[in-house]
mmCIF file with all atom_site columns, C-alpha atoms in Angstrom:
data_model
loop_
_atom_site.group_PDB
_atom_site.id
_atom_site.type_symbol
_atom_site.label_atom_id
_atom_site.label_alt_id
_atom_site.label_comp_id
_atom_site.label_asym_id
_atom_site.label_entity_id
_atom_site.label_seq_id
_atom_site.pdbx_PDB_ins_code
_atom_site.Cartn_x
_atom_site.Cartn_y
_atom_site.Cartn_z
_atom_site.occupancy
_atom_site.B_iso_or_equiv
_atom_site.pdbx_formal_charge
_atom_site.auth_seq_id
_atom_site.auth_comp_id
_atom_site.auth_asym_id
_atom_site.auth_atom_id
_atom_site.pdbx_PDB_model_num
ATOM 1   C CA . ALA A 1 1   ? 35.742 81.511  11.650 1.00 59.00 ? 318 ALA A CA 1
ATOM 2   C CA . GLN A 1 2   ? 35.937 82.335  15.139 1.00 68.00 ? 319 GLN A CA 1
ATOM 3   C CA . LYS A 1 3   ? 39.476 83.122  15.976 1.00 89.00 ? 320 LYS A CA 1
ATOM 4   C CA . ILE A 1 4   ? 38.779 83.105  20.114 1.00 94.00 ? 321 ILE A CA 1
ATOM 5   C CA . THR A 1 5   ? 36.380 80.572  21.277 1.00 95.00 ? 322 THR A CA 1
ATOM 6   C CA . GLN A 1 6   ? 35.321 80.543  24.617 1.00 96.00 ? 323 GLN A CA 1
ATOM 7   C CA . THR A 1 7   ? 32.677 77.774  25.061 1.00 94.00 ? 324 THR A CA 1
ATOM 8   C CA . GLN A 1 8   ? 31.590 78.534  28.412 1.00 93.00 ? 325 GLN A CA 1
ATOM 9   C CA . PRO A 1 9   ? 29.088 81.178  28.721 1.00 90.00 ? 326 PRO A CA 1
ATOM 10  C CA . GLY A 1 10  ? 28.689 80.737  32.274 1.00 93.00 ? 327 GLY A CA 1
ATOM 11  C CA . MET A 1 11  ? 29.948 79.309  35.534 1.00 95.00 ? 328 MET A CA 1
ATOM 12  C CA . PHE A 1 12  ? 29.045 78.847  39.255 1.00 96.00 ? 329 PHE A CA 1
ATOM 13  C CA . VAL A 1 13  ? 31.756 78.328  41.333 1.00 96.00 ? 330 VAL A CA 1
ATOM 14  C CA . GLN A 1 14  ? 32.018 77.876  45.457 1.00 97.00 ? 331 GLN A CA 1
ATOM 15  C CA . GLU A 1 15  ? 33.893 80.625  46.990 1.00 97.00 ? 332 GLU A CA 1
ATOM 16  C CA . LYS A 1 16  ? 38.010 79.817  47.761 1.00 96.00 ? 333 LYS A CA 1
ATOM 17  C CA . GLU A 1 17  ? 37.669 76.780  45.011 1.00 97.00 ? 334 GLU A CA 1
ATOM 18  C CA . ALA A 1 18  ? 40.082 77.074  42.081 1.00 97.00 ? 335 ALA A CA 1
ATOM 19  C CA . VAL A 1 19  ? 38.514 77.915  38.417 1.00 97.00 ? 336 VAL A CA 1
ATOM 20  C CA . THR A 1 20  ? 39.517 77.331  34.963 1.00 97.00 ? 337 THR A CA 1
ATOM 21  C CA . LEU A 1 21  ? 38.139 79.159  32.380 1.00 98.00 ? 338 LEU A CA 1
ATOM 22  C CA . ASP A 1 22  ? 38.447 77.715  28.645 1.00 98.00 ? 339 ASP A CA 1
ATOM 23  C CA . CYS A 1 23  ? 39.650 79.458  25.671 1.00 98.00 ? 340 CYS A CA 1
ATOM 24  C CA . THR A 1 24  ? 41.022 78.043  22.386 1.00 97.00 ? 341 THR A CA 1
ATOM 25  C CA . TYR A 1 25  ? 42.260 80.541  19.404 1.00 96.00 ? 342 TYR A CA 1
ATOM 26  C CA . ASP A 1 26  ? 42.971 79.965  16.065 1.00 94.00 ? 343 ASP A CA 1
ATOM 27  C CA . THR A 1 27  ? 45.760 81.470  13.819 1.00 90.00 ? 344 THR A CA 1
ATOM 28  C CA . SER A 1 28  ? 48.580 80.613  11.689 1.00 88.00 ? 345 SER A CA 1
ATOM 29  C CA . ASP A 1 29  ? 50.778 83.160  12.677 1.00 87.00 ? 346 ASP A CA 1
ATOM 30  C CA . PRO A 1 30  ? 53.592 82.072  14.716 1.00 88.00 ? 347 PRO A CA 1
ATOM 31  C CA . SER A 1 31  ? 53.842 85.278  16.484 1.00 86.00 ? 348 SER A CA 1
ATOM 32  C CA . TYR A 1 32  ? 51.131 86.059  18.477 1.00 89.00 ? 349 TYR A CA 1
ATOM 33  C CA . GLY A 1 33  ? 49.992 87.063  22.131 1.00 90.00 ? 350 GLY A CA 1
ATOM 34  C CA . LEU A 1 34  ? 47.122 85.851  24.162 1.00 94.00 ? 351 LEU A CA 1
ATOM 35  C CA . PHE A 1 35  ? 45.277 88.080  27.137 1.00 94.00 ? 352 PHE A CA 1
ATOM 36  C CA . TRP A 1 36  ? 42.579 87.440  29.700 1.00 96.00 ? 353 TRP A CA 1
ATOM 37  C CA . TYR A 1 37  ? 40.615 90.585  30.806 1.00 95.00 ? 354 TYR A CA 1
ATOM 38  C CA . LYS A 1 38  ? 38.099 90.788  33.687 1.00 96.00 ? 355 LYS A CA 1
ATOM 39  C CA . GLN A 1 39  ? 34.767 93.088  33.165 1.00 95.00 ? 356 GLN A CA 1
ATOM 40  C CA . PRO A 1 40  ? 33.202 93.925  36.359 1.00 95.00 ? 357 PRO A CA 1
ATOM 41  C CA . SER A 1 41  ? 29.213 94.749  36.154 1.00 91.00 ? 358 SER A CA 1
ATOM 42  C CA . SER A 1 42  ? 30.952 98.200  36.085 1.00 89.00 ? 359 SER A CA 1
ATOM 43  C CA . GLY A 1 43  ? 31.755 97.918  32.521 1.00 90.00 ? 360 GLY A CA 1
ATOM 44  C CA . GLU A 1 44  ? 35.369 98.773  32.990 1.00 90.00 ? 361 GLU A CA 1
ATOM 45  C CA . MET A 1 45  ? 37.955 96.016  31.589 1.00 93.00 ? 362 MET A CA 1
ATOM 46  C CA . ILE A 1 46  ? 40.566 95.114  33.728 1.00 93.00 ? 363 ILE A CA 1
ATOM 47  C CA . PHE A 1 47  ? 43.689 93.365  32.057 1.00 92.00 ? 364 PHE A CA 1
ATOM 48  C CA . LEU A 1 48  ? 44.876 90.147  33.885 1.00 95.00 ? 365 LEU A CA 1
ATOM 49  C CA . ILE A 1 49  ? 47.627 88.399  32.156 1.00 94.00 ? 366 ILE A CA 1
ATOM 50  C CA . TYR A 1 50  ? 49.220 88.068  28.941 1.00 93.00 ? 367 TYR A CA 1
ATOM 51  C CA . GLN A 1 51  ? 51.162 84.813  27.437 1.00 94.00 ? 368 GLN A CA 1
ATOM 52  C CA . GLY A 1 52  ? 53.332 85.321  24.287 1.00 91.00 ? 369 GLY A CA 1
ATOM 53  C CA . SER A 1 53  ? 53.505 82.470  21.811 1.00 92.00 ? 370 SER A CA 1
ATOM 54  C CA . TYR A 1 54  ? 57.128 82.291  22.348 1.00 91.00 ? 371 TYR A CA 1
ATOM 55  C CA . ASP A 1 55  ? 57.360 82.374  26.181 1.00 91.00 ? 372 ASP A CA 1
ATOM 56  C CA . GLN A 1 56  ? 58.481 79.172  27.653 1.00 89.00 ? 373 GLN A CA 1
ATOM 57  C CA . GLN A 1 57  ? 56.892 79.261  30.612 1.00 94.00 ? 374 GLN A CA 1
ATOM 58  C CA . ASN A 1 58  ? 53.022 79.985  31.317 1.00 95.00 ? 375 ASN A CA 1
ATOM 59  C CA . ALA A 1 59  ? 52.420 83.060  32.763 1.00 95.00 ? 376 ALA A CA 1
ATOM 60  C CA . THR A 1 60  ? 51.462 83.964  36.435 1.00 95.00 ? 377 THR A CA 1
ATOM 61  C CA . GLU A 1 61  ? 50.151 86.780  37.795 1.00 94.00 ? 378 GLU A CA 1
ATOM 62  C CA . GLY A 1 62  ? 48.807 86.564  41.727 1.00 96.00 ? 379 GLY A CA 1
ATOM 63  C CA . ARG A 1 63  ? 46.113 84.328  42.121 1.00 97.00 ? 380 ARG A CA 1
ATOM 64  C CA . TYR A 1 64  ? 45.915 84.091  38.080 1.00 97.00 ? 381 TYR A CA 1
ATOM 65  C CA . SER A 1 65  ? 47.754 81.735  35.842 1.00 97.00 ? 382 SER A CA 1
ATOM 66  C CA . LEU A 1 66  ? 47.520 81.023  32.045 1.00 97.00 ? 383 LEU A CA 1
ATOM 67  C CA . ASN A 1 67  ? 47.286 77.075  31.181 1.00 96.00 ? 384 ASN A CA 1
ATOM 68  C CA . PHE A 1 68  ? 49.142 77.511  27.666 1.00 96.00 ? 385 PHE A CA 1
ATOM 69  C CA . GLN A 1 69  ? 49.155 74.679  25.692 1.00 96.00 ? 386 GLN A CA 1
ATOM 70  C CA . LYS A 1 70  ? 50.239 75.764  22.141 1.00 94.00 ? 387 LYS A CA 1
ATOM 71  C CA . ALA A 1 71  ? 49.388 72.183  20.197 1.00 94.00 ? 388 ALA A CA 1
ATOM 72  C CA . ARG A 1 72  ? 46.128 72.193  21.439 1.00 96.00 ? 389 ARG A CA 1
ATOM 73  C CA . LYS A 1 73  ? 45.672 76.084  20.777 1.00 96.00 ? 390 LYS A CA 1
ATOM 74  C CA . SER A 1 74  ? 44.451 76.271  24.581 1.00 97.00 ? 391 SER A CA 1
ATOM 75  C CA . ALA A 1 75  ? 45.066 79.186  26.540 1.00 97.00 ? 392 ALA A CA 1
ATOM 76  C CA . ASN A 1 76  ? 42.900 78.754  29.873 1.00 98.00 ? 393 ASN A CA 1
ATOM 77  C CA . LEU A 1 77  ? 42.629 80.846  32.608 1.00 98.00 ? 394 LEU A CA 1
ATOM 78  C CA . VAL A 1 78  ? 43.049 79.583  36.012 1.00 98.00 ? 395 VAL A CA 1
ATOM 79  C CA . ILE A 1 79  ? 41.796 81.472  39.132 1.00 97.00 ? 396 ILE A CA 1
ATOM 80  C CA . SER A 1 80  ? 43.234 79.654  42.743 1.00 95.00 ? 397 SER A CA 1
ATOM 81  C CA . ALA A 1 81  ? 41.312 80.535  45.680 1.00 94.00 ? 398 ALA A CA 1
ATOM 82  C CA . SER A 1 82  ? 38.460 82.152  44.300 1.00 96.00 ? 399 SER A CA 1
ATOM 83  C CA . GLN A 1 83  ? 36.806 85.229  45.849 1.00 96.00 ? 400 GLN A CA 1
ATOM 84  C CA . LEU A 1 84  ? 33.517 86.834  45.690 1.00 96.00 ? 401 LEU A CA 1
ATOM 85  C CA . GLY A 1 85  ? 34.912 89.838  43.957 1.00 96.00 ? 402 GLY A CA 1
ATOM 86  C CA . ASP A 1 86  ? 35.887 87.520  41.193 1.00 97.00 ? 403 ASP A CA 1
ATOM 87  C CA . SER A 1 87  ? 32.350 87.320  40.048 1.00 97.00 ? 404 SER A CA 1
ATOM 88  C CA . ALA A 1 88  ? 32.610 89.150  36.335 1.00 97.00 ? 405 ALA A CA 1
ATOM 89  C CA . MET A 1 89  ? 32.568 88.548  32.948 1.00 96.00 ? 406 MET A CA 1
ATOM 90  C CA . TYR A 1 90  ? 35.947 87.268  31.385 1.00 97.00 ? 407 TYR A CA 1
ATOM 91  C CA . PHE A 1 91  ? 36.918 87.518  28.006 1.00 96.00 ? 408 PHE A CA 1
ATOM 92  C CA . CYS A 1 92  ? 39.869 85.811  26.481 1.00 96.00 ? 409 CYS A CA 1
ATOM 93  C CA . ALA A 1 93  ? 41.558 87.381  23.403 1.00 94.00 ? 410 ALA A CA 1
ATOM 94  C CA . MET A 1 94  ? 44.238 87.533  20.937 1.00 92.00 ? 411 MET A CA 1
ATOM 95  C CA . ARG A 1 95  ? 46.880 89.654  19.170 1.00 87.00 ? 412 ARG A CA 1
ATOM 96  C CA . GLU A 1 96  ? 47.977 88.246  15.796 1.00 78.00 ? 413 GLU A CA 1
ATOM 97  C CA . GLY A 1 97  ? 51.540 89.058  14.453 1.00 67.00 ? 414 GLY A CA 1
ATOM 98  C CA . GLY A 1 98  ? 53.252 92.322  15.050 1.00 60.00 ? 415 GLY A CA 1
ATOM 99  C CA . ARG A 1 99  ? 52.003 94.685  12.361 1.00 57.00 ? 416 ARG A CA 1
ATOM 100 C CA . ASP A 1 100 ? 48.570 95.628  13.237 1.00 61.00 ? 417 ASP A CA 1
ATOM 101 C CA . ASP A 1 101 ? 48.583 95.474  16.834 1.00 65.00 ? 418 ASP A CA 1
ATOM 102 C CA . LYS A 1 102 ? 44.864 94.715  17.176 1.00 78.00 ? 419 LYS A CA 1
ATOM 103 C CA . ILE A 1 103 ? 43.378 92.326  19.449 1.00 85.00 ? 420 ILE A CA 1
ATOM 104 C CA . ILE A 1 104 ? 40.454 89.855  19.014 1.00 87.00 ? 421 ILE A CA 1
ATOM 105 C CA . PHE A 1 105 ? 38.342 89.378  21.977 1.00 92.00 ? 422 PHE A CA 1
ATOM 106 C CA . GLY A 1 106 ? 36.107 86.079  22.542 1.00 93.00 ? 423 GLY A CA 1
ATOM 107 C CA . LYS A 1 107 ? 32.052 86.071  23.545 1.00 93.00 ? 424 LYS A CA 1
ATOM 108 C CA . GLY A 1 108 ? 33.599 85.767  27.076 1.00 95.00 ? 425 GLY A CA 1
ATOM 109 C CA . THR A 1 109 ? 32.277 83.839  30.047 1.00 96.00 ? 426 THR A CA 1
ATOM 110 C CA . ARG A 1 110 ? 30.310 85.094  33.143 1.00 96.00 ? 427 ARG A CA 1
ATOM 111 C CA . LEU A 1 111 ? 31.677 83.792  36.231 1.00 97.00 ? 428 LEU A CA 1
ATOM 112 C CA . HIS A 1 112 ? 29.499 84.018  39.429 1.00 97.00 ? 429 HIS A CA 1
ATOM 113 C CA . ILE A 1 113 ? 31.537 83.061  42.578 1.00 97.00 ? 430 ILE A CA 1
ATOM 114 C CA . LEU A 1 114 ? 28.810 81.398  45.336 1.00 96.00 ? 431 LEU A CA 1
ATOM 115 C CA . PRO A 1 115 ? 29.239 82.249  48.892 1.00 95.00 ? 432 PRO A CA 1
ATOM 116 C CA . ASP B 2 1   ? 47.243 110.138 37.483 1.00 63.00 ? 263 ASP B CA 1
ATOM 117 C CA . GLY B 2 2   ? 47.906 108.563 34.056 1.00 70.00 ? 264 GLY B CA 1
ATOM 118 C CA . GLY B 2 3   ? 44.424 107.103 32.199 1.00 92.00 ? 265 GLY B CA 1
ATOM 119 C CA . ILE B 2 4   ? 42.080 107.359 29.408 1.00 94.00 ? 266 ILE B CA 1
ATOM 120 C CA . THR B 2 5   ? 39.055 109.365 30.122 1.00 95.00 ? 267 THR B CA 1
ATOM 121 C CA . GLN B 2 6   ? 35.543 108.724 28.198 1.00 96.00 ? 268 GLN B CA 1
ATOM 122 C CA . SER B 2 7   ? 32.944 111.114 28.505 1.00 89.00 ? 269 SER B CA 1
ATOM 123 C CA . PRO B 2 8   ? 30.118 111.072 28.926 1.00 90.00 ? 270 PRO B CA 1
ATOM 124 C CA . LYS B 2 9   ? 29.076 107.928 30.705 1.00 92.00 ? 271 LYS B CA 1
ATOM 125 C CA . TYR B 2 10  ? 25.713 107.835 29.654 1.00 94.00 ? 272 TYR B CA 1
ATOM 126 C CA . LEU B 2 11  ? 24.759 109.149 26.324 1.00 94.00 ? 273 LEU B CA 1
ATOM 127 C CA . PHE B 2 12  ? 21.019 109.674 24.764 1.00 93.00 ? 274 PHE B CA 1
ATOM 128 C CA . ARG B 2 13  ? 20.377 110.624 21.191 1.00 91.00 ? 275 ARG B CA 1
ATOM 129 C CA . LYS B 2 14  ? 17.642 110.683 19.329 1.00 90.00 ? 276 LYS B CA 1
ATOM 130 C CA . GLU B 2 15  ? 17.689 108.416 15.657 1.00 90.00 ? 277 GLU B CA 1
ATOM 131 C CA . GLY B 2 16  ? 18.702 109.924 12.734 1.00 89.00 ? 278 GLY B CA 1
ATOM 132 C CA . GLN B 2 17  ? 21.435 112.283 14.770 1.00 90.00 ? 279 GLN B CA 1
ATOM 133 C CA . ASN B 2 18  ? 25.175 111.833 14.757 1.00 93.00 ? 280 ASN B CA 1
ATOM 134 C CA . VAL B 2 19  ? 26.717 111.554 18.104 1.00 94.00 ? 281 VAL B CA 1
ATOM 135 C CA . THR B 2 20  ? 30.518 111.886 18.966 1.00 95.00 ? 282 THR B CA 1
ATOM 136 C CA . LEU B 2 21  ? 32.073 110.072 21.743 1.00 96.00 ? 283 LEU B CA 1
ATOM 137 C CA . SER B 2 22  ? 35.036 111.249 23.413 1.00 96.00 ? 284 SER B CA 1
ATOM 138 C CA . CYS B 2 23  ? 38.246 109.515 24.144 1.00 97.00 ? 285 CYS B CA 1
ATOM 139 C CA . GLU B 2 24  ? 41.755 111.311 25.834 1.00 97.00 ? 286 GLU B CA 1
ATOM 140 C CA . GLN B 2 25  ? 44.579 109.502 27.015 1.00 96.00 ? 287 GLN B CA 1
ATOM 141 C CA . ASN B 2 26  ? 47.671 111.073 28.654 1.00 95.00 ? 288 ASN B CA 1
ATOM 142 C CA . LEU B 2 27  ? 49.582 107.833 29.005 1.00 92.00 ? 289 LEU B CA 1
ATOM 143 C CA . ASN B 2 28  ? 51.823 108.896 25.789 1.00 91.00 ? 290 ASN B CA 1
ATOM 144 C CA . HIS B 2 29  ? 50.425 105.960 23.668 1.00 91.00 ? 291 HIS B CA 1
ATOM 145 C CA . ASP B 2 30  ? 50.715 105.754 20.122 1.00 90.00 ? 292 ASP B CA 1
ATOM 146 C CA . ALA B 2 31  ? 47.808 103.477 19.557 1.00 90.00 ? 293 ALA B CA 1
ATOM 147 C CA . MET B 2 32  ? 44.235 104.129 20.005 1.00 93.00 ? 294 MET B CA 1
ATOM 148 C CA . TYR B 2 33  ? 41.339 101.688 19.653 1.00 93.00 ? 295 TYR B CA 1
ATOM 149 C CA . TRP B 2 34  ? 37.483 101.848 19.722 1.00 96.00 ? 296 TRP B CA 1
ATOM 150 C CA . TYR B 2 35  ? 35.586 98.941  20.598 1.00 96.00 ? 297 TYR B CA 1
ATOM 151 C CA . ARG B 2 36  ? 31.559 98.145  20.912 1.00 97.00 ? 298 ARG B CA 1
ATOM 152 C CA . GLN B 2 37  ? 30.042 95.746  22.963 1.00 96.00 ? 299 GLN B CA 1
ATOM 153 C CA . ASP B 2 38  ? 26.702 94.615  22.805 1.00 93.00 ? 300 ASP B CA 1
ATOM 154 C CA . PRO B 2 39  ? 24.689 92.755  25.840 1.00 85.00 ? 301 PRO B CA 1
ATOM 155 C CA . GLY B 2 40  ? 26.316 89.531  26.580 1.00 78.00 ? 302 GLY B CA 1
ATOM 156 C CA . GLN B 2 41  ? 28.974 89.982  23.799 1.00 82.00 ? 303 GLN B CA 1
ATOM 157 C CA . GLY B 2 42  ? 32.381 90.182  23.624 1.00 87.00 ? 304 GLY B CA 1
ATOM 158 C CA . LEU B 2 43  ? 34.321 93.493  22.046 1.00 93.00 ? 305 LEU B CA 1
ATOM 159 C CA . ARG B 2 44  ? 34.143 94.117  18.396 1.00 93.00 ? 306 ARG B CA 1
ATOM 160 C CA . LEU B 2 45  ? 36.937 96.446  16.969 1.00 92.00 ? 307 LEU B CA 1
ATOM 161 C CA . ILE B 2 46  ? 35.263 99.374  15.231 1.00 95.00 ? 308 ILE B CA 1
ATOM 162 C CA . TYR B 2 47  ? 38.486 101.552 14.266 1.00 95.00 ? 309 TYR B CA 1
ATOM 163 C CA . TYR B 2 48  ? 42.198 101.623 15.402 1.00 92.00 ? 310 TYR B CA 1
ATOM 164 C CA . SER B 2 49  ? 44.812 104.169 14.969 1.00 93.00 ? 311 SER B CA 1
ATOM 165 C CA . GLN B 2 50  ? 48.589 103.517 15.200 1.00 89.00 ? 312 GLN B CA 1
ATOM 166 C CA . ILE B 2 51  ? 49.751 106.984 14.772 1.00 90.00 ? 313 ILE B CA 1
ATOM 167 C CA . VAL B 2 52  ? 48.406 110.530 14.521 1.00 94.00 ? 314 VAL B CA 1
ATOM 168 C CA . ASN B 2 53  ? 46.880 111.426 11.595 1.00 95.00 ? 315 ASN B CA 1
ATOM 169 C CA . ASP B 2 54  ? 46.507 107.586 10.533 1.00 94.00 ? 316 ASP B CA 1
ATOM 170 C CA . PHE B 2 55  ? 43.738 105.196 11.085 1.00 94.00 ? 317 PHE B CA 1
ATOM 171 C CA . GLN B 2 56  ? 42.300 102.101 10.145 1.00 92.00 ? 318 GLN B CA 1
ATOM 172 C CA . LYS B 2 57  ? 39.072 100.125 9.670  1.00 93.00 ? 319 LYS B CA 1
ATOM 173 C CA . GLY B 2 58  ? 38.166 97.166  12.261 1.00 91.00 ? 320 GLY B CA 1
ATOM 174 C CA . ASP B 2 59  ? 35.628 94.759  11.953 1.00 89.00 ? 321 ASP B CA 1
ATOM 175 C CA . ILE B 2 60  ? 32.565 96.558  11.914 1.00 94.00 ? 322 ILE B CA 1
ATOM 176 C CA . ALA B 2 61  ? 33.506 100.248 10.751 1.00 96.00 ? 323 ALA B CA 1
ATOM 177 C CA . GLU B 2 62  ? 30.323 101.063 8.900  1.00 96.00 ? 324 GLU B CA 1
ATOM 178 C CA . GLY B 2 63  ? 28.269 103.620 10.277 1.00 96.00 ? 325 GLY B CA 1
ATOM 179 C CA . TYR B 2 64  ? 31.251 104.849 12.124 1.00 97.00 ? 326 TYR B CA 1
ATOM 180 C CA . SER B 2 65  ? 33.858 107.546 11.644 1.00 97.00 ? 327 SER B CA 1
ATOM 181 C CA . VAL B 2 66  ? 37.149 108.714 13.672 1.00 98.00 ? 328 VAL B CA 1
ATOM 182 C CA . SER B 2 67  ? 39.937 111.158 13.619 1.00 97.00 ? 329 SER B CA 1
ATOM 183 C CA . ARG B 2 68  ? 43.477 111.220 15.165 1.00 97.00 ? 330 ARG B CA 1
ATOM 184 C CA . GLU B 2 69  ? 44.640 114.730 14.884 1.00 97.00 ? 331 GLU B CA 1
ATOM 185 C CA . LYS B 2 70  ? 46.260 114.512 18.443 1.00 96.00 ? 332 LYS B CA 1
ATOM 186 C CA . LYS B 2 71  ? 48.021 111.930 19.974 1.00 96.00 ? 333 LYS B CA 1
ATOM 187 C CA . GLU B 2 72  ? 45.956 112.230 22.927 1.00 97.00 ? 334 GLU B CA 1
ATOM 188 C CA . SER B 2 73  ? 42.480 112.043 21.709 1.00 97.00 ? 335 SER B CA 1
ATOM 189 C CA . PHE B 2 74  ? 40.671 109.695 18.998 1.00 98.00 ? 336 PHE B CA 1
ATOM 190 C CA . PRO B 2 75  ? 37.058 110.656 18.939 1.00 97.00 ? 337 PRO B CA 1
ATOM 191 C CA . LEU B 2 76  ? 34.499 108.506 17.553 1.00 97.00 ? 338 LEU B CA 1
ATOM 192 C CA . THR B 2 77  ? 31.161 109.607 15.575 1.00 97.00 ? 339 THR B CA 1
ATOM 193 C CA . VAL B 2 78  ? 28.528 107.476 15.263 1.00 95.00 ? 340 VAL B CA 1
ATOM 194 C CA . THR B 2 79  ? 26.696 108.606 12.327 1.00 93.00 ? 341 THR B CA 1
ATOM 195 C CA . SER B 2 80  ? 22.811 108.193 11.364 1.00 88.00 ? 342 SER B CA 1
ATOM 196 C CA . ALA B 2 81  ? 23.883 105.286 8.872  1.00 87.00 ? 343 ALA B CA 1
ATOM 197 C CA . GLN B 2 82  ? 24.878 103.025 11.926 1.00 88.00 ? 344 GLN B CA 1
ATOM 198 C CA . LYS B 2 83  ? 21.744 100.822 12.009 1.00 88.00 ? 345 LYS B CA 1
ATOM 199 C CA . ASN B 2 84  ? 21.704 99.826  15.315 1.00 91.00 ? 346 ASN B CA 1
ATOM 200 C CA . PRO B 2 85  ? 23.925 102.400 17.306 1.00 93.00 ? 347 PRO B CA 1
ATOM 201 C CA . THR B 2 86  ? 22.873 101.416 21.024 1.00 95.00 ? 348 THR B CA 1
ATOM 202 C CA . ALA B 2 87  ? 25.554 99.579  22.635 1.00 96.00 ? 349 ALA B CA 1
ATOM 203 C CA . PHE B 2 88  ? 28.446 100.175 25.183 1.00 96.00 ? 350 PHE B CA 1
ATOM 204 C CA . TYR B 2 89  ? 31.673 102.090 23.694 1.00 97.00 ? 351 TYR B CA 1
ATOM 205 C CA . LEU B 2 90  ? 34.896 101.290 24.707 1.00 96.00 ? 352 LEU B CA 1
ATOM 206 C CA . CYS B 2 91  ? 38.268 103.217 24.043 1.00 96.00 ? 353 CYS B CA 1
ATOM 207 C CA . ALA B 2 92  ? 41.827 101.896 24.573 1.00 93.00 ? 354 ALA B CA 1
ATOM 208 C CA . SER B 2 93  ? 45.150 102.759 24.060 1.00 92.00 ? 355 SER B CA 1
ATOM 209 C CA . ALA B 2 94  ? 48.615 101.057 23.713 1.00 88.00 ? 356 ALA B CA 1
ATOM 210 C CA . ARG B 2 95  ? 52.345 101.464 23.410 1.00 81.00 ? 357 ARG B CA 1
ATOM 211 C CA . PRO B 2 96  ? 52.808 99.319  19.934 1.00 66.00 ? 358 PRO B CA 1
ATOM 212 C CA . GLY B 2 97  ? 55.743 98.384  18.137 1.00 59.00 ? 359 GLY B CA 1
ATOM 213 C CA . GLN B 2 98  ? 57.414 96.113  21.027 1.00 52.00 ? 360 GLN B CA 1
ATOM 214 C CA . GLY B 2 99  ? 54.911 93.453  20.697 1.00 57.00 ? 361 GLY B CA 1
ATOM 215 C CA . LEU B 2 100 ? 51.595 94.308  22.198 1.00 68.00 ? 362 LEU B CA 1
ATOM 216 C CA . LYS B 2 101 ? 51.413 93.021  25.590 1.00 73.00 ? 363 LYS B CA 1
ATOM 217 C CA . GLN B 2 102 ? 48.464 94.962  27.077 1.00 81.00 ? 364 GLN B CA 1
ATOM 218 C CA . GLN B 2 103 ? 45.829 97.475  26.310 1.00 85.00 ? 365 GLN B CA 1
ATOM 219 C CA . TYR B 2 104 ? 44.440 100.227 28.718 1.00 89.00 ? 366 TYR B CA 1
ATOM 220 C CA . PHE B 2 105 ? 40.684 100.720 28.391 1.00 93.00 ? 367 PHE B CA 1
ATOM 221 C CA . GLY B 2 106 ? 38.746 103.576 29.486 1.00 94.00 ? 368 GLY B CA 1
ATOM 222 C CA . PRO B 2 107 ? 35.494 103.262 31.931 1.00 94.00 ? 369 PRO B CA 1
ATOM 223 C CA . GLY B 2 108 ? 33.192 103.317 28.666 1.00 95.00 ? 370 GLY B CA 1
ATOM 224 C CA . THR B 2 109 ? 30.428 105.055 27.317 1.00 96.00 ? 371 THR B CA 1
ATOM 225 C CA . ARG B 2 110 ? 26.998 103.749 27.089 1.00 95.00 ? 372 ARG B CA 1
ATOM 226 C CA . LEU B 2 111 ? 25.059 105.215 23.854 1.00 95.00 ? 373 LEU B CA 1
ATOM 227 C CA . THR B 2 112 ? 21.224 104.802 23.701 1.00 95.00 ? 374 THR B CA 1
ATOM 228 C CA . VAL B 2 113 ? 19.435 105.810 20.503 1.00 92.00 ? 375 VAL B CA 1
ATOM 229 C CA . THR B 2 114 ? 15.755 105.851 20.506 1.00 90.00 ? 376 THR B CA 1
#
């Protein structure tokens, strides 16, 4: 079974609109972390935001926020006021427990921002 | 500047040849990772190392080998046993032990085997 599911293979959004990228996860470990990364066409992976399973508040980093709904096992990324430079692949990822510290990635969502 | 370097950016090899991809970091991170990415796909973990002289298989280790003789270096060898080696390879590092909150990635190596 997939641990990280991103159901939107591609999205088109008008510039300046807010966009929500969906991510659901599957784990029985009470301690875990959730990540979002951005991958532009150059291929580099850019860390955007992190949410720990015990964090009480939703994580925010500038225009990025993580809508963490623990009971639904959902960790959606919200980008406010989208810009043309936001066009990229976006990956949701999860770290389970603390022993191995390995991260599992979803298949990604390709976001296109339209002028 | 602190960071992760991968070289070369593009690599071409003939089928049947082993090839070694370089990954170096000067972030003083204990943990290092190798991922493979195929077109339109997410990242899949090949090998990871939490400490020098120790490493573990990830989800797709078959046909690959690694070494971790120095903290700064984690080279990946793609052997001739790897059935579909053409892919984009990403190396990452992190500081574990306090609950991993971020991995830092290198720029990647695009390997083409013909």
